[in-house]
PDB file of C-alpha atoms in Angstrom:
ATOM      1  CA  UNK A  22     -23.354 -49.188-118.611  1.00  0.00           C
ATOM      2  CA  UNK A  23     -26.216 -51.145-119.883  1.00  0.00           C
ATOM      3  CA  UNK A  24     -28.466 -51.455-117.186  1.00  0.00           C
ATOM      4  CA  UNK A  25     -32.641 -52.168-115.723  1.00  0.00           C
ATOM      5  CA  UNK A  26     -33.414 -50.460-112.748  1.00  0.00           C
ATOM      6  CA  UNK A  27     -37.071 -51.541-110.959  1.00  0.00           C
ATOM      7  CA  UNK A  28     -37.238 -49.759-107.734  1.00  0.00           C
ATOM      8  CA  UNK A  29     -40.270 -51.580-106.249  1.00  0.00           C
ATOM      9  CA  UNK A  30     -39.206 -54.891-104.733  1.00  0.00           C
ATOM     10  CA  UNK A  31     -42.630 -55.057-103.604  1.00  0.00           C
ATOM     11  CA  UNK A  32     -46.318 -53.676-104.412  1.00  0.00           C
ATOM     12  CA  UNK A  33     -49.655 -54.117-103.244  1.00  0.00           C
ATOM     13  CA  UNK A  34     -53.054 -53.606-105.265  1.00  0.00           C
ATOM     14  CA  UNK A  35     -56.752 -53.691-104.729  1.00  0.00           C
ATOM     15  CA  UNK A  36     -58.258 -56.364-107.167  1.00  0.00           C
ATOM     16  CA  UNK A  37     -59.818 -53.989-110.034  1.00  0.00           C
ATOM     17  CA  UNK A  38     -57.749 -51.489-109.189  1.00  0.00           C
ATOM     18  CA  UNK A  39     -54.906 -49.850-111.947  1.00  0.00           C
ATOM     19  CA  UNK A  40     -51.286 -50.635-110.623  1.00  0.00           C
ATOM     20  CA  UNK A  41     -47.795 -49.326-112.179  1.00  0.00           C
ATOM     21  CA  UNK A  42     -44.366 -50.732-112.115  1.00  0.00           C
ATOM     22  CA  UNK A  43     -41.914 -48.709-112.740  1.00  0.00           C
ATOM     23  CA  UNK A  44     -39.145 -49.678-115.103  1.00  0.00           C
ATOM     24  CA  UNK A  45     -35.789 -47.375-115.620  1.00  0.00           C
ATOM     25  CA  UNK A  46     -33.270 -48.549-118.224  1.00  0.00           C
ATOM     26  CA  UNK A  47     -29.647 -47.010-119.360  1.00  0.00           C
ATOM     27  CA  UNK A  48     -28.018 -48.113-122.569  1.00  0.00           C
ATOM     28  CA  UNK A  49     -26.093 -45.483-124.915  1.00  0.00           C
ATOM     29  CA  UNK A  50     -27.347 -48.102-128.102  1.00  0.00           C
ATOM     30  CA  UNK A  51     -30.088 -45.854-130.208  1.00  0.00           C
ATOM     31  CA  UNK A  52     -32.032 -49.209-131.206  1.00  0.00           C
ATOM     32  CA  UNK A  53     -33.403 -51.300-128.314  1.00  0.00           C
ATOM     33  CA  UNK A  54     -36.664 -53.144-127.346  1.00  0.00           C
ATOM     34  CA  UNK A  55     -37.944 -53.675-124.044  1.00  0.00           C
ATOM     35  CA  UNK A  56     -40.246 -56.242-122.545  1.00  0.00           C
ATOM     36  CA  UNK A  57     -41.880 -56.774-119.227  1.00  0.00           C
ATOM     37  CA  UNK A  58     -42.607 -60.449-118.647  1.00  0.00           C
ATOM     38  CA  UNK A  59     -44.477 -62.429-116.195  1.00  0.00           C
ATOM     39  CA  UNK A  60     -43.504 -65.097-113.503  1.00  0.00           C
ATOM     40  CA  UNK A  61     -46.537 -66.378-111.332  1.00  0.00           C
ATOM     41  CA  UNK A  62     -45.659 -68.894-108.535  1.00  0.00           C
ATOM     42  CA  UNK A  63     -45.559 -71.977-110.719  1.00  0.00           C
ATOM     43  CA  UNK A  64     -42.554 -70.413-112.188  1.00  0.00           C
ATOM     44  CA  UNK A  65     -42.730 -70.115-116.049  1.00  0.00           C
ATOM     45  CA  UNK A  66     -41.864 -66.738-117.682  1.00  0.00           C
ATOM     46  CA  UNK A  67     -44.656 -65.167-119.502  1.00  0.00           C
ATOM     47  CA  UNK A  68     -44.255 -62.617-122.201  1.00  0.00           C
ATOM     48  CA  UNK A  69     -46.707 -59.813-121.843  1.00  0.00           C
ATOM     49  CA  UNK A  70     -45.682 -56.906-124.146  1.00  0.00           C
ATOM     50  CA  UNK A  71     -42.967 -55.345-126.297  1.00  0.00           C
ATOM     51  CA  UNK A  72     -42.022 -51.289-126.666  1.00  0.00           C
ATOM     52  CA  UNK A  73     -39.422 -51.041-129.609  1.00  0.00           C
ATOM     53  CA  UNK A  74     -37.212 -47.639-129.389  1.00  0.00           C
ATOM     54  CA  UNK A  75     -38.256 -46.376-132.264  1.00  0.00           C
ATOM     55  CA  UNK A  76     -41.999 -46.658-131.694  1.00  0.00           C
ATOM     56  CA  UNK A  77     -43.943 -43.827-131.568  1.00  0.00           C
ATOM     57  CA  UNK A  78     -47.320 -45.275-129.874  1.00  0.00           C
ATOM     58  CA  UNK A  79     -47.525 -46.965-126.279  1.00  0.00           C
ATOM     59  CA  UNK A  80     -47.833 -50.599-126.785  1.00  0.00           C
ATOM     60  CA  UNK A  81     -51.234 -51.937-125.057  1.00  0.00           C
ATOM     61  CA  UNK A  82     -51.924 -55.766-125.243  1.00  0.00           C
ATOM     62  CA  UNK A  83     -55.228 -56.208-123.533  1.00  0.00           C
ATOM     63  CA  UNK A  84     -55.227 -55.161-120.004  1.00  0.00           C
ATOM     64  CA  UNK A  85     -51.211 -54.516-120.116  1.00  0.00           C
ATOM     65  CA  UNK A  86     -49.421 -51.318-121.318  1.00  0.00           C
ATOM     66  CA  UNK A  87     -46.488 -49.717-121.600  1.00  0.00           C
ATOM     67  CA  UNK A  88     -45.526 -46.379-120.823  1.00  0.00           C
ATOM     68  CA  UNK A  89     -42.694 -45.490-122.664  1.00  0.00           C
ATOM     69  CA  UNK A  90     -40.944 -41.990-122.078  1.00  0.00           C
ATOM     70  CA  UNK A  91     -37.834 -42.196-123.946  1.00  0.00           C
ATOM     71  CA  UNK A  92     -36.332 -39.135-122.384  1.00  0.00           C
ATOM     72  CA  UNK A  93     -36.822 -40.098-119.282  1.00  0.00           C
ATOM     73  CA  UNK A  94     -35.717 -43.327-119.935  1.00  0.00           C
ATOM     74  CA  UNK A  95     -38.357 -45.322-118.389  1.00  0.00           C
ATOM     75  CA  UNK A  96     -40.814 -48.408-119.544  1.00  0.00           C
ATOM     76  CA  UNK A  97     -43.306 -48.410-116.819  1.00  0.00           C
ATOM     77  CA  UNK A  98     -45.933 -51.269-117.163  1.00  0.00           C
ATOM     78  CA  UNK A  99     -49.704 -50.891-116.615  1.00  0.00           C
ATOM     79  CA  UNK A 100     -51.995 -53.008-115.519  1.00  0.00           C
ATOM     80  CA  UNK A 101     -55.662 -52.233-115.861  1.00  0.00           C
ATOM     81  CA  UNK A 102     -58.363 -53.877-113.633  1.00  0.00           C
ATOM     82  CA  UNK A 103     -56.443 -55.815-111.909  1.00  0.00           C
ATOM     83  CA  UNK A 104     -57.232 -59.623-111.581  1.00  0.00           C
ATOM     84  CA  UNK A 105     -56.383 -61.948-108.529  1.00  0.00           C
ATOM     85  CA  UNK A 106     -54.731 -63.734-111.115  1.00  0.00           C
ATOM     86  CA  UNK A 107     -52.066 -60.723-112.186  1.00  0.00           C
ATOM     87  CA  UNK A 108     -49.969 -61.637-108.634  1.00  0.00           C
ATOM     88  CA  UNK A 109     -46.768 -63.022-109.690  1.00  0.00           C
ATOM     89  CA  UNK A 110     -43.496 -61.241-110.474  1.00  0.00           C
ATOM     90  CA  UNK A 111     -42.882 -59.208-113.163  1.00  0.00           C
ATOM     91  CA  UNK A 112     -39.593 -58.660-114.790  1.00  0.00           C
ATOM     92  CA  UNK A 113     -38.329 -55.293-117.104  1.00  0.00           C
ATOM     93  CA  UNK A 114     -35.780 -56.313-120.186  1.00  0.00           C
ATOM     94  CA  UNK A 115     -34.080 -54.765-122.783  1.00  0.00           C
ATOM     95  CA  UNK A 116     -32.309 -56.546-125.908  1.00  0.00           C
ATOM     96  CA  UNK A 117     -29.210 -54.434-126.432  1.00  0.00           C
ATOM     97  CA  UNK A 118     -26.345 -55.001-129.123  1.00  0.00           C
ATOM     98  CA  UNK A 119     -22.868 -57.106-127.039  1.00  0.00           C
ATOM     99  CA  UNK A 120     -19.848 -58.145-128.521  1.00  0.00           C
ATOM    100  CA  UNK A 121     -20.472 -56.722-132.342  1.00  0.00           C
ATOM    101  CA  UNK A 122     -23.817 -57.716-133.638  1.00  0.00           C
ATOM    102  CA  UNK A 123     -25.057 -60.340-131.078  1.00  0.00           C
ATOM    103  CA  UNK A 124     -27.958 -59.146-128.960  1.00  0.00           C
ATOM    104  CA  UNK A 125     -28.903 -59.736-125.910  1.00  0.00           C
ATOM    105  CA  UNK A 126     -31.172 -59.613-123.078  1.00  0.00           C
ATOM    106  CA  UNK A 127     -30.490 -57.322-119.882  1.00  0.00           C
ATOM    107  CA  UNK A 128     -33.141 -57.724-116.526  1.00  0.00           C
ATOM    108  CA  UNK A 129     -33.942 -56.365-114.245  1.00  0.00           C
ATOM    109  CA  UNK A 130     -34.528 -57.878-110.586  1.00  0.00           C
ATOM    110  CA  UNK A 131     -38.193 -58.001-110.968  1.00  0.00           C
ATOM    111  CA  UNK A 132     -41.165 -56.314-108.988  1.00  0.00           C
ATOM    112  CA  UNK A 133     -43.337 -58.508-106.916  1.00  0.00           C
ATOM    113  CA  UNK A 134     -47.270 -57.861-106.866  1.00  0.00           C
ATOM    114  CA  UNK A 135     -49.535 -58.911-104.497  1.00  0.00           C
ATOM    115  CA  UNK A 136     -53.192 -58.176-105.623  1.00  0.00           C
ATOM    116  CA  UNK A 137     -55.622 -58.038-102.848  1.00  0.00           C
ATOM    117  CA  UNK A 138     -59.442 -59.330-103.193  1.00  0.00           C
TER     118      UNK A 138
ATOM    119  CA  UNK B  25     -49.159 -75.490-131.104  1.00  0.00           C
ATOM    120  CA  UNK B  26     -45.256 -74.448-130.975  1.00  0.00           C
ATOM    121  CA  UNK B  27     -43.730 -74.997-127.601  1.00  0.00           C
ATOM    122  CA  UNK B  28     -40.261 -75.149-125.743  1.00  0.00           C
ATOM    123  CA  UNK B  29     -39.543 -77.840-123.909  1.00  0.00           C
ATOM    124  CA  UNK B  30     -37.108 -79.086-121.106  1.00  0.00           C
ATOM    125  CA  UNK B  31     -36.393 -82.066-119.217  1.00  0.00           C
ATOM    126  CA  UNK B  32     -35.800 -83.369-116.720  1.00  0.00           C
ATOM    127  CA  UNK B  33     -37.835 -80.334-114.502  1.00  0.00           C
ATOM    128  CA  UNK B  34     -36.579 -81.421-111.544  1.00  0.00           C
ATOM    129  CA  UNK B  35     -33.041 -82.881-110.951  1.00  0.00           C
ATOM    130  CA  UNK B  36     -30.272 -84.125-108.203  1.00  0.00           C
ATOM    131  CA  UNK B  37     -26.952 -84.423-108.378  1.00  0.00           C
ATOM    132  CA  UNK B  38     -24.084 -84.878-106.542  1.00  0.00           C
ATOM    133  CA  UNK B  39     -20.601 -82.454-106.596  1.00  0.00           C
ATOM    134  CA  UNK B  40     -18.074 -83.490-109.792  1.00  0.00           C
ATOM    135  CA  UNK B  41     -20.971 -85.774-111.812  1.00  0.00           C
ATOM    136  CA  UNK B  42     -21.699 -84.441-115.672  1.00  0.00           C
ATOM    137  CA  UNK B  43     -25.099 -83.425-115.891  1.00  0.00           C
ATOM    138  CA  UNK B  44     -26.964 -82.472-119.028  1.00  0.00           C
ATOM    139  CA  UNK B  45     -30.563 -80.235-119.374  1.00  0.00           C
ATOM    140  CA  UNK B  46     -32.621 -80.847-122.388  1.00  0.00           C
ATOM    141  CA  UNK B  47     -34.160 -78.017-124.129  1.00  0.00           C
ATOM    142  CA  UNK B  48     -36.423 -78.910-127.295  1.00  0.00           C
ATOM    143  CA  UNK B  49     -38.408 -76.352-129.254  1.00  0.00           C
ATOM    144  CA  UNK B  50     -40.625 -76.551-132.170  1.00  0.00           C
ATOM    145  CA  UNK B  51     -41.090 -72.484-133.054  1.00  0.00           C
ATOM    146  CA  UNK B  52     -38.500 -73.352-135.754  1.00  0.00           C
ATOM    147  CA  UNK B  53     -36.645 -70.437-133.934  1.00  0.00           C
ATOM    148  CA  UNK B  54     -32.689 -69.836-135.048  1.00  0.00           C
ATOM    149  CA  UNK B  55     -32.096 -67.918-131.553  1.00  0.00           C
ATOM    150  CA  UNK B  56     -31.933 -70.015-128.183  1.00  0.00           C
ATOM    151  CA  UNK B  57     -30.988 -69.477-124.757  1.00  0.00           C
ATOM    152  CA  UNK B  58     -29.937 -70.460-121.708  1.00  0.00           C
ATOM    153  CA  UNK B  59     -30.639 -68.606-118.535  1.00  0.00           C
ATOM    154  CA  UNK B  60     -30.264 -69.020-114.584  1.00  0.00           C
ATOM    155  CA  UNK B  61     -32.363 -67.660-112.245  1.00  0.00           C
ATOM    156  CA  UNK B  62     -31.112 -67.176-108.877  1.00  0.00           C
ATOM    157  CA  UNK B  63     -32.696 -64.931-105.812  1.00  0.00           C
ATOM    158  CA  UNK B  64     -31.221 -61.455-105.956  1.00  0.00           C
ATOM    159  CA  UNK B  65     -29.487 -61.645-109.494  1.00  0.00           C
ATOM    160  CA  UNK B  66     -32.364 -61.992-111.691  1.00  0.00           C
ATOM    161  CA  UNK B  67     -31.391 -63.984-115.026  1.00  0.00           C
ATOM    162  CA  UNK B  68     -28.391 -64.508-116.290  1.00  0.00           C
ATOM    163  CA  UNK B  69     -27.303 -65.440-119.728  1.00  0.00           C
ATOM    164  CA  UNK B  70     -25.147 -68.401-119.692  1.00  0.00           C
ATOM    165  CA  UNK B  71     -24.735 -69.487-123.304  1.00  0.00           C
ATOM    166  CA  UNK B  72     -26.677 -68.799-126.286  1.00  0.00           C
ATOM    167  CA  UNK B  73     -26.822 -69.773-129.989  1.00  0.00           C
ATOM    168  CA  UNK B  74     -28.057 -67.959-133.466  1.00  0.00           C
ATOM    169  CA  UNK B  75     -28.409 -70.895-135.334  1.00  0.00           C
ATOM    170  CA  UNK B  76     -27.125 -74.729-136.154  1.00  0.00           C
ATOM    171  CA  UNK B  77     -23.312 -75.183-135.139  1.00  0.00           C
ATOM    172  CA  UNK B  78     -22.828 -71.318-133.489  1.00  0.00           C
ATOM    173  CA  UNK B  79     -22.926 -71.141-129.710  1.00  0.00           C
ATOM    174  CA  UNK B  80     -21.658 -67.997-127.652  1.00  0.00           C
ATOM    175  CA  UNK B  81     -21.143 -67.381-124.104  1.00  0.00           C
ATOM    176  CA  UNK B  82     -22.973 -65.362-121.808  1.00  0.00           C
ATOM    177  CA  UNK B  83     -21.912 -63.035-118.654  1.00  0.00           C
ATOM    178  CA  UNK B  84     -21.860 -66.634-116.249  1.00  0.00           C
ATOM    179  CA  UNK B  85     -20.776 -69.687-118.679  1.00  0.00           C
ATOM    180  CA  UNK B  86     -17.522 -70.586-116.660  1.00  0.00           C
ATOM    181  CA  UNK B  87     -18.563 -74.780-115.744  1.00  0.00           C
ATOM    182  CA  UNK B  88     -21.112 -74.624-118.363  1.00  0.00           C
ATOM    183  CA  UNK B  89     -20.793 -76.179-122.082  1.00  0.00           C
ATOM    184  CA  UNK B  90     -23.301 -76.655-125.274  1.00  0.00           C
ATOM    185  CA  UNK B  91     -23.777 -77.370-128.992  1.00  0.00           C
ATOM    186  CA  UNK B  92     -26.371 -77.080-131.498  1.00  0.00           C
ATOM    187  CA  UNK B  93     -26.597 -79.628-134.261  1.00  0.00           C
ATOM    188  CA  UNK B  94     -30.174 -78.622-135.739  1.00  0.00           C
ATOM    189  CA  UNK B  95     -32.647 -75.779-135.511  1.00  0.00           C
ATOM    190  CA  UNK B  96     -34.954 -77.446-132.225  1.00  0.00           C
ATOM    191  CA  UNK B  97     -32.396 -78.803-129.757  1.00  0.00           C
ATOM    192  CA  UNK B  98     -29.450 -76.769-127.103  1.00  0.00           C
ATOM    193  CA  UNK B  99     -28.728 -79.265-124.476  1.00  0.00           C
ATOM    194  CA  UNK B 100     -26.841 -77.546-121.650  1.00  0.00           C
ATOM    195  CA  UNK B 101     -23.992 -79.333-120.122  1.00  0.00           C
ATOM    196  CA  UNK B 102     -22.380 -79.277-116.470  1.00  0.00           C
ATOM    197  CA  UNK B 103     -19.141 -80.458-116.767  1.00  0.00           C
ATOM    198  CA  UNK B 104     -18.502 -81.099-112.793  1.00  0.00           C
ATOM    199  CA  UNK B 105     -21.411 -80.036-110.711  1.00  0.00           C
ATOM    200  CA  UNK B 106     -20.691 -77.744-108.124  1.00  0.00           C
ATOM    201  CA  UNK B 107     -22.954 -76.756-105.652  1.00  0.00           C
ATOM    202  CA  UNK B 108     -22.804 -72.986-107.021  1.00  0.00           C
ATOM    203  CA  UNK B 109     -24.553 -74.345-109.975  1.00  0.00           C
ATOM    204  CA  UNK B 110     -28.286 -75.075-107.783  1.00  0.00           C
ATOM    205  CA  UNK B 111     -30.554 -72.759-109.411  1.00  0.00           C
ATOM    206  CA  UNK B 112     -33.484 -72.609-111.624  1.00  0.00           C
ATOM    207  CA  UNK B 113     -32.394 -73.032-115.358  1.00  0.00           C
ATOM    208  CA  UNK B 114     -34.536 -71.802-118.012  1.00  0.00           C
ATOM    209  CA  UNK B 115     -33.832 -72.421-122.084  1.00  0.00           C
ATOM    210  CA  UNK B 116     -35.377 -69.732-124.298  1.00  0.00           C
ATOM    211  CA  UNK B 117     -35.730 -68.983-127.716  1.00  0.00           C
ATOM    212  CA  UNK B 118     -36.388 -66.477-130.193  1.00  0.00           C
ATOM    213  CA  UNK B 119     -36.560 -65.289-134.215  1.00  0.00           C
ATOM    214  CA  UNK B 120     -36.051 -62.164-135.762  1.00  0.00           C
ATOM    215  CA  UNK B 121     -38.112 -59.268-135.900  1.00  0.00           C
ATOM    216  CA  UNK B 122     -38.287 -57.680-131.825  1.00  0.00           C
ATOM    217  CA  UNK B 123     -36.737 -60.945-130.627  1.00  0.00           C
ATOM    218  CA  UNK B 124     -39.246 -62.118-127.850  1.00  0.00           C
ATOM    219  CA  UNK B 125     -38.132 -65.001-126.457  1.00  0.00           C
ATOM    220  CA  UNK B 126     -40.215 -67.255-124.984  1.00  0.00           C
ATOM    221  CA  UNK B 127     -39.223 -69.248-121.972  1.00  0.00           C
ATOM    222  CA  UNK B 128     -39.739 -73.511-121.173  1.00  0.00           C
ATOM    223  CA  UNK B 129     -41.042 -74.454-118.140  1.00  0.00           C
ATOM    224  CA  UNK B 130     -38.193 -74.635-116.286  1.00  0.00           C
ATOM    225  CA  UNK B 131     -35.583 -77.102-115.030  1.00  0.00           C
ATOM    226  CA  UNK B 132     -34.683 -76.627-111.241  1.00  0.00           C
ATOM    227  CA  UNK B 133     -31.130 -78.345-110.029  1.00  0.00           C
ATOM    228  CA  UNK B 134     -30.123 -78.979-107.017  1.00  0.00           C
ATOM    229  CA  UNK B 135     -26.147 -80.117-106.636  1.00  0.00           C
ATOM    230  CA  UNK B 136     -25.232 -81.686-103.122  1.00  0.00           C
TER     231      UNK B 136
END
């Protein structure tokens, strides 16, 4: 089954601090992307960064990277120096092939992150 | 600068009325999107389209309808409201390459 696994409902972090969340995914396809996006408390969804399958290199935009360890199947986000401004929620997604060539997008249930000052 | 847009962001209804959620972009995407957000299921796909005149359901599109007739416009219909349908709606859209999609603001519906 195709699926996104995020563990943490819930995680704290010191402002300035580095912070993980952890991202688990299952799909038997051999090409797939995965993308963590952002939801602060006004409630838009904010891309942050892409990891495709076949990429050798962790992606890093900024402050944001992604840990990919295909084996392990697992897309674990990093945030770097954290910011009052990084608490929202943060979703996990992976486009996946459905129904012949149509993709689409599977989430997970999100991990919410509280930073502290 | 490109955007997606939808309207109305906030909306009431009442149980059985048609209502319809506006979603305009102007990425000159082909891919859009329409998503629900609910508390303890995430998103979920409700109907999406890869260009003008081709629409497909998603995993919840039982009571939900919609058609594209050009590249920048998927209006999302409810054909009878039903209180099930209150939620957070969100239209997305997307070209080729890694497919990001990139989310409007947000439309959130509440059905009495």
């Amino acid at each position: 089954a195709q699926k996104i696994t995020q563990t943490q409902p819930g995680m704290f972090v010191q402002e300035k601090e580095a912070v993980t969340l952890d991202c688990t995914y299952d799909t038997s396809d051999q090409s797939y992307g995965l993308f963590w996006y952002k939801q602060p408390s006004s409630g838009e969804m904010i891309f942050l960064i892409y990891q495709g399958s076949y990429d050798e290199q962790n992606a890093t935009e900024g402050r944001y990277s992604l840990n990919f360890q295909k084996a392990r199947k697992s897309a674990n986000l990093v945030i770097s120096a954290s910011q009052l401004g990084d608490s929202a929620m943060y979703f996990c997604a992976m486009r996946v092939f459905h129904a012949g060539n149509n993709r689409k997008l599977i989430w997970g249930l999100g991990t919410s992150l509280a930073v502290n000052p | 600068d490109a955007e997606i847009t939808q309207s109305p962001r906030h909306k009431i209804t009442e149980t059985g009325r048609q209502v319809t959620l506006a979603c305009h972009q102007t990425w000159n995407h082909n891919n859009m999107f329409w998503y629900r957000q609910d508390l303890g299921h995430g998103l979920r796909l409700i109907h999406y389209s890869y260009g003008v005149q081709d629409t497909n359901k998603g995993e919840v599109s039982d009571g939900y309808s919609v058609s594209r007739s050009n590249t920048e416009d998927l209006p999302l219909t409810l054909e009878s409201a039903a209180s099930s349908q209150t939620s957070v709606y969100f239209c997305a859209s997307s070209d080729g390459g890694q497919e990001t999609q990139y989310f409007g603001p947000g439309t959130r519906l509440l059905v009495l």
